[in-house]
mmCIF file of C-alpha atoms in Angstrom:
data_model
loop_
_atom_site.group_PDB
_atom_site.id
_atom_site.type_symbol
_atom_site.label_atom_id
_atom_site.label_comp_id
_atom_site.label_asym_id
_atom_site.label_seq_id
_atom_site.Cartn_x
_atom_site.Cartn_y
_atom_site.Cartn_z
ATOM 1 C CA TRP A 298 26.620 -33.145 3.307
ATOM 2 C CA ARG A 299 27.881 -33.570 6.831
ATOM 3 C CA LEU A 300 24.646 -32.130 8.077
ATOM 4 C CA LEU A 301 22.850 -35.071 6.484
ATOM 5 C CA ASP A 302 24.993 -37.492 8.256
ATOM 6 C CA VAL A 303 25.741 -39.418 5.092
ATOM 7 C CA LYS A 304 28.655 -41.839 5.303
ATOM 8 C CA THR A 305 29.759 -41.492 1.568
ATOM 9 C CA ASN A 306 31.576 -39.031 -0.181
ATOM 10 C CA PRO A 307 29.390 -36.057 -1.638
ATOM 11 C CA PRO A 308 28.797 -36.153 -5.380
ATOM 12 C CA VAL A 309 30.874 -34.021 -7.670
ATOM 13 C CA ILE A 310 28.649 -31.016 -8.783
ATOM 14 C CA ASP A 311 29.628 -28.386 -11.191
ATOM 15 C CA PHE A 312 28.010 -25.330 -9.532
ATOM 16 C CA THR A 313 28.370 -23.321 -12.771
ATOM 17 C CA ARG A 314 25.861 -25.508 -14.368
ATOM 18 C CA ASP A 315 23.802 -27.041 -11.416
ATOM 19 C CA ILE A 316 22.501 -26.252 -8.037
ATOM 20 C CA VAL A 317 21.480 -28.486 -5.284
ATOM 21 C CA ILE A 318 18.128 -28.268 -3.575
ATOM 22 C CA ALA A 319 17.109 -30.212 -0.274
ATOM 23 C CA VAL A 320 13.582 -30.568 1.016
ATOM 24 C CA PHE A 321 12.943 -31.674 4.562
ATOM 25 C CA ALA A 322 9.824 -32.881 6.235
ATOM 26 C CA GLY A 323 10.995 -32.133 9.808
ATOM 27 C CA THR A 324 11.021 -34.674 12.595
ATOM 28 C CA GLU A 325 8.150 -37.139 12.730
ATOM 29 C CA PRO A 326 7.231 -39.493 15.587
ATOM 30 C CA THR A 327 7.027 -42.707 13.513
ATOM 31 C CA ALA A 328 7.924 -44.318 10.262
ATOM 32 C CA GLY A 329 5.464 -43.830 7.254
ATOM 33 C CA TYR A 330 6.285 -40.103 6.742
ATOM 34 C CA SER A 331 7.856 -39.157 3.375
ATOM 35 C CA ILE A 332 8.851 -36.078 1.278
ATOM 36 C CA ALA A 333 9.371 -36.024 -2.534
ATOM 37 C CA VAL A 334 9.971 -33.305 -5.163
ATOM 38 C CA THR A 335 7.214 -34.205 -7.869
ATOM 39 C CA GLY A 336 7.761 -31.629 -10.271
ATOM 40 C CA ILE A 337 9.942 -28.584 -11.323
ATOM 41 C CA ALA A 338 8.550 -26.096 -13.835
ATOM 42 C CA ASP A 339 10.108 -22.948 -15.268
ATOM 43 C CA THR A 340 7.965 -19.970 -16.156
ATOM 44 C CA THR A 341 8.705 -16.582 -14.703
ATOM 45 C CA GLU A 342 10.073 -18.405 -11.536
ATOM 46 C CA ARG A 343 11.305 -21.977 -10.966
ATOM 47 C CA MET A 344 8.399 -23.639 -9.208
ATOM 48 C CA VAL A 345 9.327 -26.687 -7.285
ATOM 49 C CA THR A 346 6.264 -28.938 -6.492
ATOM 50 C CA ILE A 347 6.599 -31.025 -3.258
ATOM 51 C CA ARG A 348 4.567 -33.933 -1.810
ATOM 52 C CA ILE A 349 4.640 -34.598 1.921
ATOM 53 C CA THR A 350 3.103 -37.799 2.866
ATOM 54 C CA ALA A 351 1.807 -38.903 6.245
ATOM 55 C CA PRO A 352 0.611 -42.467 7.299
ATOM 56 C CA GLY A 353 -3.231 -42.874 7.697
ATOM 57 C CA PRO A 354 -4.782 -43.962 11.048
ATOM 58 C CA SER A 355 -5.038 -47.760 9.596
ATOM 59 C CA CYS A 356 -1.352 -47.848 8.848
ATOM 60 C CA THR A 357 0.916 -50.141 10.967
ATOM 61 C CA VAL A 358 4.229 -48.110 11.263
ATOM 62 C CA GLY A 359 7.383 -48.573 13.196
ATOM 63 C CA GLN A 360 7.627 -46.623 16.333
ATOM 64 C CA ALA A 361 10.786 -44.783 15.625
ATOM 65 C CA GLU A 362 11.485 -41.098 15.040
ATOM 66 C CA THR A 363 12.113 -40.290 11.395
ATOM 67 C CA ALA A 364 13.113 -37.147 9.504
ATOM 68 C CA PRO A 365 12.346 -37.483 5.772
ATOM 69 C CA TYR A 366 14.443 -35.604 3.225
ATOM 70 C CA GLN A 367 15.487 -35.402 -0.385
ATOM 71 C CA VAL A 368 18.343 -33.931 -2.015
ATOM 72 C CA LEU A 369 18.491 -33.208 -5.743
ATOM 73 C CA LYS A 370 20.824 -31.739 -8.316
ATOM 74 C CA ILE A 371 19.079 -29.616 -10.857
ATOM 75 C CA SER A 372 19.990 -27.326 -13.761
ATOM 76 C CA ARG A 373 21.091 -23.814 -12.518
ATOM 77 C CA THR A 374 18.778 -20.891 -13.709
ATOM 78 C CA GLU A 375 18.382 -17.247 -12.928
ATOM 79 C CA LEU A 376 14.744 -17.600 -12.281
ATOM 80 C CA PRO A 377 13.641 -17.016 -8.640
ATOM 81 C CA LEU A 378 12.995 -20.349 -6.865
ATOM 82 C CA THR A 379 9.559 -20.854 -5.080
ATOM 83 C CA HIS A 380 7.748 -24.018 -4.068
ATOM 84 C CA HIS A 381 4.304 -25.348 -3.628
ATOM 85 C CA ASP A 382 3.588 -28.115 -1.156
ATOM 86 C CA THR A 383 0.735 -30.701 -1.109
ATOM 87 C CA ALA A 384 -0.025 -32.988 1.855
ATOM 88 C CA THR A 385 -1.301 -36.386 1.383
ATOM 89 C CA THR A 386 -2.078 -39.284 3.567
ATOM 90 C CA THR A 387 -1.491 -42.882 2.731
ATOM 91 C CA SER A 388 -4.498 -45.190 2.988
ATOM 92 C CA CYS A 389 -3.421 -48.471 4.316
ATOM 93 C CA TRP A 390 -6.835 -50.490 4.198
ATOM 94 C CA TYR A 391 -6.016 -53.795 2.412
#
């Protein structure tokens, strides 16, 4: 929780029932980038689907370095954890 530099207390999590996953998009040069878990499916493995979005060339974005991330509490499983990433670009034409 400290690594995220969050100023609030961490949530209470029962790690016997739940786990925490975090996804990070890395450092980006401007605003307009995002990352999101868009699905979780359990079969022979737990597949986490992640969407990473970048601003398109027509987007007006703030000139500040950003580091998008998302932290989720999900139910515990013994299945191996894997992920599939998809990259998208936002169209900002109006």
